[in-house]
Amino acid sequence: MKYILRQSALTLLSFAFLYALLAGASFLVFPDPSSAGPRDFQAAGDTLYMTVPKYVFLGRSVLANADRKIILVGASNTGVGFRQKLVQSKLGCGKVSNLAMGGANISEVKQVIDLVHEVQTDQERRQNTFVIGIWFGMFIDSDVKFADGDRHRGETDIDIERYRYGFYRRTPDGPVAVLPPQWLDAGAMAIRPFLLLEKAAREARAGVNLVMTGRTSAQRTDDERERVVVSAAYKQQALQYWTETMGRPSDIAPGQVEVLKQTIQALLDSGEKVVLVDLPIPAWHRDASPYEPSYRLALKGLLQEFGDRPNFTSMSMDDLDNDLDYSDEVHAKRHLADIWSVRLAKTLDSFICQQKPDNAPRVTTVRSSEG
């Protein structure tokens, strides 16, 4: 019996030593960034967190401060279309963070906003300006959007990260926190050894891909996106893809419109600011899509409802629809992303950095010739 206890103690000590070694190595290889934003969550691949959903979930405590914060949320076209560093460089009155996530629908955007609120006090929330980038492809019900065989139907990428390390548990009424939000940083620190092992495995797979295919990732680089010319065959495939993806023959999901309406209302009621950005897409896709008319109608209703609220403004870039400026049916090429970013910075500057009379117009359409 004494021998068994001794061996068990030695085993536990060995595990503890290995755990401490990996934890220390994680801080050497990936030191913690500054605890007070701004932060570009699109750079997740260069961090220990690897993916944007994981980075958003585990790294959001950086937004728990009393500074004025500009928080970008939306799908992948928001993520790549607005360059956090460029927007930040042209905006001196707040800290810009980009929390947009590829494939997000409106419900998942609401989840990201809720996660930010979890780590903030009421006073910190009142310093938020949420920039919500939207287009028709985000108005898909979660049961349709998130119906993969490897997840519970309707569970988003955020839900998967909630459950992955046991921070939340699944219940019939939805996710319930096991770890209180105020302990988030401690929890993230505790799992750093596991994150380091996952990162090492991912890098190893990237090395194998490089040997086998000459690429480390299927994602295009900025230079590759710049060279793309969308073919007629691709356009047909893209239109068919969105017909299948939307789960509806000709209109966006009304339930998602209602989620966005309630989200904006809740933000304004809590003293936060909202910039609703109507994201442009190439003319060929906009003009051929059966979903664009219902999206336009929904957007018009939202602007009519909130347009005169002092903490709300909107931004349109509908002149930026040149087909050659997009690498596919939705994503802006790098040179166009720079223009998007400058325009957003101008809108934010006039909305939150400069004094403006209460009766000033709140809808902004920027049509300058940047870039």
C-alpha positions as a printed NumPy array, in Angstrom:
array([[  0.   ,   0.   ,   0.   ],
       [  2.848,   2.382,   0.913],
       [  4.472,   1.617,  -2.433],
       [  1.253,   2.413,  -4.338],
       [  0.832,   5.72 ,  -2.494],
       [  4.457,   6.613,  -3.163],
       [  4.125,   5.86 ,  -6.882],
       [  0.86 ,   7.807,  -7.079],
       [  2.504,  10.803,  -5.428],
       [  5.451,  10.611,  -7.829],
       [  3.082,  10.377, -10.793],
       [  1.134,  13.413,  -9.62 ],
       [  4.365,  15.343,  -9.079],
       [  5.519,  14.399, -12.577],
       [  2.255,  15.62 , -14.088],
       [  2.447,  18.823, -12.055],
       [  6.038,  19.386, -13.205],
       [  5.104,  18.775, -16.851],
       [  2.087,  21.059, -16.518],
       [  4.216,  23.842, -15.006],
       [  6.855,  23.342, -17.696],
       [  4.3  ,  23.665, -20.498],
       [  2.686,  26.668, -18.818],
       [  6.056,  28.386, -18.56 ],
       [  6.872,  27.544, -22.166],
       [  3.541,  29.   , -23.303],
       [  4.421,  32.358, -21.735],
       [  7.885,  32.311, -23.304],
       [  6.618,  31.534, -26.8  ],
       [  3.339,  33.476, -26.574],
       [  3.639,  36.156, -23.883],
       [  0.374,  37.716, -22.772],
       [ -0.347,  40.935, -24.692],
       [ -1.239,  44.148, -22.932],
       [ -4.319,  43.769, -20.744],
       [ -5.851,  46.997, -22.071],
       [ -6.854,  46.9  , -25.783],
       [ -6.979,  47.705, -28.594],
       [ -6.757,  44.241, -30.037],
       [ -7.202,  42.678, -33.469],
       [ -8.914,  39.363, -32.878],
       [ -8.497,  38.618, -36.608],
       [ -4.844,  37.904, -35.806],
       [ -5.819,  34.821, -33.787],
       [ -3.646,  32.579, -35.96 ],
       [ -0.546,  34.336, -34.653],
       [ -1.529,  33.764, -31.029],
       [ -1.897,  30.839, -28.683],
       [ -5.665,  30.929, -29.314],
       [ -5.395,  29.966, -33.005],
       [ -8.985,  30.736, -34.107],
       [-11.108,  33.855, -33.853],
       [-13.968,  32.204, -31.877],
       [-11.498,  30.834, -29.323],
       [ -9.671,  34.163, -29.105],
       [-12.927,  36.079, -28.654],
       [-14.159,  33.701, -25.978],
       [-10.937,  33.458, -23.973],
       [ -9.426,  36.884, -24.664],
       [-12.395,  39.254, -24.304],
       [-11.462,  40.451, -20.814],
       [ -9.21 ,  43.004, -22.543],
       [-12.452,  44.938, -23.122],
       [-13.171,  45.239, -19.408],
       [-11.813,  48.732, -18.842],
       [-13.068,  52.283, -18.466],
       [-11.651,  53.494, -21.796],
       [-13.809,  54.442, -24.751],
       [-14.021,  51.323, -26.902],
       [-14.993,  50.759, -30.534],
       [-15.892,  47.095, -30.991],
       [-16.378,  45.702, -34.492],
       [-18.691,  42.699, -34.806],
       [-20.062,  40.86 , -37.81 ],
       [-19.047,  38.096, -40.203],
       [-15.861,  37.525, -42.206],
       [-16.385,  40.486, -44.544],
       [-16.363,  42.751, -41.484],
       [-13.254,  40.957, -40.241],
       [-11.207,  41.353, -43.429],
       [-12.893,  44.502, -44.738],
       [-12.055,  46.705, -41.748],
       [ -8.349,  46.755, -40.901],
       [ -8.115,  47.294, -37.172],
       [ -4.707,  48.954, -37.25 ],
       [ -5.717,  51.346, -40.026],
       [ -8.974,  52.345, -38.335],
       [ -7.119,  52.795, -35.043],
       [ -4.41 ,  54.937, -36.643],
       [ -7.03 ,  57.422, -37.844],
       [ -9.062,  57.523, -34.651],
       [ -7.648,  59.163, -31.552],
       [-10.608,  59.038, -29.199],
       [-11.055,  55.317, -28.569],
       [ -9.522,  51.848, -28.7  ],
       [-10.595,  49.75 , -31.691],
       [-10.996,  45.971, -31.461],
       [-12.194,  43.707, -34.277],
       [-14.246,  40.755, -32.988],
       [-15.872,  39.792, -36.294],
       [-16.107,  36.048, -36.938],
       [-16.262,  34.13 , -40.182],
       [-19.643,  32.563, -40.876],
       [-21.482,  34.467, -38.148],
       [-25.193,  35.068, -38.407],
       [-27.008,  37.77 , -36.43 ],
       [-27.61 ,  35.428, -33.487],
       [-23.89 ,  34.718, -33.172],
       [-23.136,  38.433, -33.356],
       [-25.501,  38.868, -30.414],
       [-23.607,  36.123, -28.574],
       [-20.324,  37.981, -29.084],
       [-21.883,  41.17 , -27.719],
       [-23.251,  39.243, -24.726],
       [-19.796,  37.753, -24.055],
       [-18.282,  41.237, -24.002],
       [-20.961,  42.396, -21.574],
       [-20.271,  39.447, -19.282],
       [-16.838,  40.805, -18.383],
       [-17.807,  44.48 , -18.146],
       [-19.382,  46.587, -15.446],
       [-22.315,  48.853, -16.279],
       [-19.957,  51.829, -16.329],
       [-17.574,  50.083, -18.722],
       [-20.469,  49.147, -21.009],
       [-21.454,  52.775, -21.385],
       [-18.056,  53.382, -23.02 ],
       [-18.816,  50.894, -25.816],
       [-19.53 ,  51.767, -29.42 ],
       [-20.515,  48.619, -31.312],
       [-19.936,  48.697, -35.064],
       [-22.253,  46.027, -36.488],
       [-21.46 ,  45.053, -40.084],
       [-24.357,  43.377, -41.888],
       [-25.327,  41.985, -45.289],
       [-28.061,  39.573, -46.375],
       [-25.934,  36.443, -45.871],
       [-25.999,  36.926, -42.089],
       [-29.778,  36.615, -41.828],
       [-29.97 ,  32.834, -41.611],
       [-31.689,  31.087, -38.71 ],
       [-29.225,  29.241, -36.48 ],
       [-30.981,  25.885, -36.923],
       [-30.275,  26.178, -40.641],
       [-26.879,  27.865, -40.449],
       [-25.37 ,  25.585, -37.812],
       [-26.576,  22.126, -38.751],
       [-23.264,  20.275, -39.158],
       [-23.133,  16.649, -38.13 ],
       [-20.304,  17.316, -35.654],
       [-22.304,  19.737, -33.477],
       [-25.697,  19.988, -31.825],
       [-28.092,  21.608, -34.27 ],
       [-28.159,  25.374, -33.874],
       [-24.972,  25.567, -31.799],
       [-22.655,  28.293, -33.041],
       [-18.86 ,  28.402, -33.053],
       [-19.115,  30.446, -29.855],
       [-21.169,  27.662, -28.241],
       [-18.506,  25.121, -29.186],
       [-15.834,  27.221, -27.462],
       [-18.052,  27.613, -24.396],
       [-18.218,  23.842, -23.955],
       [-14.747,  22.866, -25.199],
       [-12.863,  23.361, -21.921],
       [-15.774,  22.998, -19.518],
       [-16.278,  26.712, -18.877],
       [-19.97 ,  26.156, -19.621],
       [-22.227,  23.14 , -19.432],
       [-25.001,  22.251, -21.842],
       [-28.567,  22.257, -20.462],
       [-32.04 ,  22.027, -22.058],
       [-32.353,  25.78 , -21.507],
       [-29.013,  26.603, -23.133],
       [-25.43 ,  27.052, -21.906],
       [-24.894,  27.677, -18.197],
       [-21.616,  29.103, -16.911],
       [-19.537,  26.792, -14.71 ],
       [-16.729,  29.329, -14.362],
       [-17.953,  32.811, -13.358],
       [-16.999,  35.44 , -15.971],
       [-14.869,  37.331, -13.433],
       [-12.598,  34.274, -13.281],
       [-12.148,  34.109, -17.046],
       [ -8.484,  35.153, -17.041],
       [ -7.655,  32.576, -14.373],
       [ -9.424,  29.898, -16.389],
       [ -7.632,  30.894, -19.591],
       [ -4.316,  30.772, -17.761],
       [ -5.08 ,  27.331, -16.363],
       [ -5.598,  25.826, -19.818],
       [ -2.529,  27.422, -21.439],
       [ -0.597,  24.099, -21.481],
       [ -3.447,  22.485, -23.43 ],
       [ -3.593,  25.451, -25.793],
       [  0.147,  25.158, -26.39 ],
       [ -0.19 ,  21.467, -27.292],
       [ -3.09 ,  22.272, -29.633],
       [ -1.033,  25.028, -31.232],
       [  1.912,  22.662, -31.727],
       [ -0.386,  20.092, -33.36 ],
       [ -1.849,  22.741, -35.658],
       [  1.592,  23.95 , -36.69 ],
       [  2.641,  20.365, -37.376],
       [ -0.368,  19.885, -39.648],
       [  0.512,  23.128, -41.425],
       [  4.015,  21.769, -42.014],
       [  2.607,  18.575, -43.516],
       [  0.299,  20.615, -45.747],
       [  3.253,  22.694, -46.904],
       [  5.133,  19.569, -47.943],
       [  2.12 ,  17.942, -49.594],
       [  0.471,  20.953, -51.273],
       [  2.975,  23.8  , -51.119],
       [  0.617,  25.749, -48.847],
       [  0.179,  25.932, -45.092],
       [ -3.484,  26.949, -45.322],
       [ -6.39 ,  26.932, -47.745],
       [ -6.937,  30.614, -46.967],
       [ -5.742,  33.053, -49.607],
       [ -3.179,  35.68 , -48.783],
       [ -3.863,  39.373, -49.43 ],
       [ -1.643,  39.244, -52.518],
       [ -3.528,  36.228, -53.867],
       [ -6.869,  37.948, -53.281],
       [ -5.668,  40.996, -55.206],
       [ -4.964,  38.873, -58.284],
       [ -8.318,  37.061, -58.345],
       [-10.751,  37.725, -61.177],
       [-14.101,  36.061, -60.486],
       [-15.184,  33.845, -63.385],
       [-18.7  ,  33.393, -64.76 ],
       [-18.661,  29.775, -63.569],
       [-17.748,  30.847, -60.031],
       [-20.572,  33.393, -60.011],
       [-23.109,  30.696, -60.829],
       [-21.676,  28.414, -58.143],
       [-21.804,  31.222, -55.578],
       [-25.436,  32.061, -56.345],
       [-26.348,  28.387, -56.015],
       [-24.378,  28.117, -52.769],
       [-26.292,  30.964, -51.156],
       [-29.623,  29.593, -52.343],
       [-28.806,  26.349, -50.535],
       [-27.25 ,  28.079, -47.507],
       [-30.029,  30.572, -46.777],
       [-32.575,  27.784, -46.33 ],
       [-35.276,  29.975, -47.9  ],
       [-36.131,  30.514, -51.592],
       [-36.173,  34.299, -51.805],
       [-36.074,  36.179, -48.497],
       [-33.96 ,  36.565, -45.384],
       [-35.066,  35.051, -42.067],
       [-37.464,  37.419, -40.218],
       [-36.356,  35.95 , -36.891],
       [-32.815,  37.181, -37.466],
       [-34.095,  40.66 , -38.286],
       [-35.926,  40.64 , -34.961],
       [-32.776,  39.505, -33.127],
       [-30.873,  42.441, -34.617],
       [-33.653,  44.86 , -33.721],
       [-33.738,  43.654, -30.109],
       [-29.927,  43.737, -29.892],
       [-29.732,  47.344, -31.064],
       [-32.558,  48.331, -28.723],
       [-30.83 ,  46.712, -25.738],
       [-27.525,  48.421, -26.526],
       [-29.133,  51.842, -26.796],
       [-31.172,  51.29 , -23.627],
       [-27.963,  50.536, -21.7  ],
       [-26.292,  53.759, -22.848],
       [-24.051,  52.208, -25.487],
       [-23.573,  53.532, -29.012],
       [-24.302,  51.65 , -32.232],
       [-23.01 ,  52.12 , -35.778],
       [-24.938,  49.906, -38.214],
       [-22.878,  49.377, -41.365],
       [-24.537,  48.196, -44.556],
       [-21.651,  46.275, -46.098],
       [-21.393,  46.431, -49.893],
       [-20.983,  43.365, -52.078],
       [-20.012,  43.234, -55.764],
       [-22.711,  44.4  , -58.157],
       [-22.957,  41.048, -59.92 ],
       [-23.903,  39.326, -56.661],
       [-26.163,  42.07 , -55.349],
       [-28.131,  42.37 , -58.583],
       [-28.564,  38.624, -59.116],
       [-29.45 ,  37.638, -55.551],
       [-33.11 ,  37.01 , -54.68 ],
       [-32.359,  37.912, -51.033],
       [-31.261,  41.483, -51.607],
       [-34.798,  43.006, -51.832],
       [-35.951,  41.601, -48.473],
       [-32.637,  42.636, -46.908],
       [-33.093,  46.188, -48.202],
       [-36.621,  46.285, -46.802],
       [-35.438,  45.072, -43.391],
       [-32.583,  47.588, -43.348],
       [-34.979,  50.407, -44.196],
       [-37.185,  49.398, -41.27 ],
       [-34.251,  49.371, -38.864],
       [-33.081,  52.816, -39.971],
       [-36.604,  54.204, -39.627],
       [-36.888,  52.785, -36.114],
       [-33.521,  53.87 , -34.744],
       [-32.363,  56.639, -37.067],
       [-33.345,  59.491, -34.747],
       [-31.812,  57.986, -31.608],
       [-28.832,  60.085, -30.432],
       [-26.596,  57.065, -29.789],
       [-27.294,  55.47 , -33.176],
       [-25.92 ,  56.121, -36.63 ],
       [-25.564,  54.122, -39.814],
       [-23.089,  53.953, -42.63 ],
       [-23.567,  52.962, -46.261],
       [-20.877,  52.317, -48.865],
       [-23.145,  51.291, -51.725],
       [-20.945,  53.061, -54.276],
       [-18.174,  50.507, -53.615],
       [-19.679,  47.703, -55.695],
       [-17.064,  47.29 , -58.439],
       [-16.807,  43.598, -59.287],
       [-13.017,  43.711, -59.686],
       [-12.589,  45.021, -56.122],
       [-13.8  ,  41.741, -54.592],
       [-12.029,  38.398, -54.421],
       [-15.304,  36.461, -54.362],
       [-19.004,  37.185, -53.859],
       [-18.537,  39.115, -50.62 ],
       [-14.938,  39.786, -49.507],
       [-13.191,  43.061, -50.299],
       [ -9.668,  42.911, -51.681],
       [ -6.949,  44.579, -49.643],
       [ -6.968,  47.89 , -51.533],
       [-10.733,  48.184, -51.061],
       [-10.478,  47.167, -47.395],
       [ -8.224,  50.169, -46.884],
       [-10.957,  52.414, -48.304],
       [-13.597,  50.762, -46.102],
       [-11.382,  51.331, -43.071],
       [-10.777,  55.011, -43.802],
       [-14.482,  55.608, -44.322],
       [-15.37 ,  53.893, -41.081],
       [-12.791,  55.963, -39.206],
       [-14.332,  59.155, -40.631],
       [-17.814,  58.075, -39.564],
       [-16.598,  57.182, -36.076],
       [-14.693,  60.438, -35.755],
       [-17.796,  62.517, -36.481],
       [-20.035,  60.282, -34.36 ],
       [-18.03 ,  59.795, -31.172],
       [-14.948,  62.03 , -31.319],
       [-16.496,  65.372, -32.194],
       [-19.295,  67.292, -30.537],
       [-22.409,  67.397, -32.688],
       [-25.844,  68.953, -32.07 ],
       [-28.664,  66.669, -31.   ],
       [-30.641,  67.382, -34.148],
       [-27.81 ,  66.514, -36.532],
       [-28.552,  63.761, -39.073],
       [-27.581,  60.29 , -37.914],
       [-27.362,  58.409, -41.228],
       [-23.999,  58.596, -42.923],
       [-23.149,  57.772, -46.521],
       [-19.488,  58.458, -47.204],
       [-18.629,  58.984, -50.869],
       [-15.143,  60.374, -50.819],
       [-12.323,  59.164, -53.045],
       [ -9.909,  57.593, -50.563],
       [ -7.163,  55.329, -51.724]])
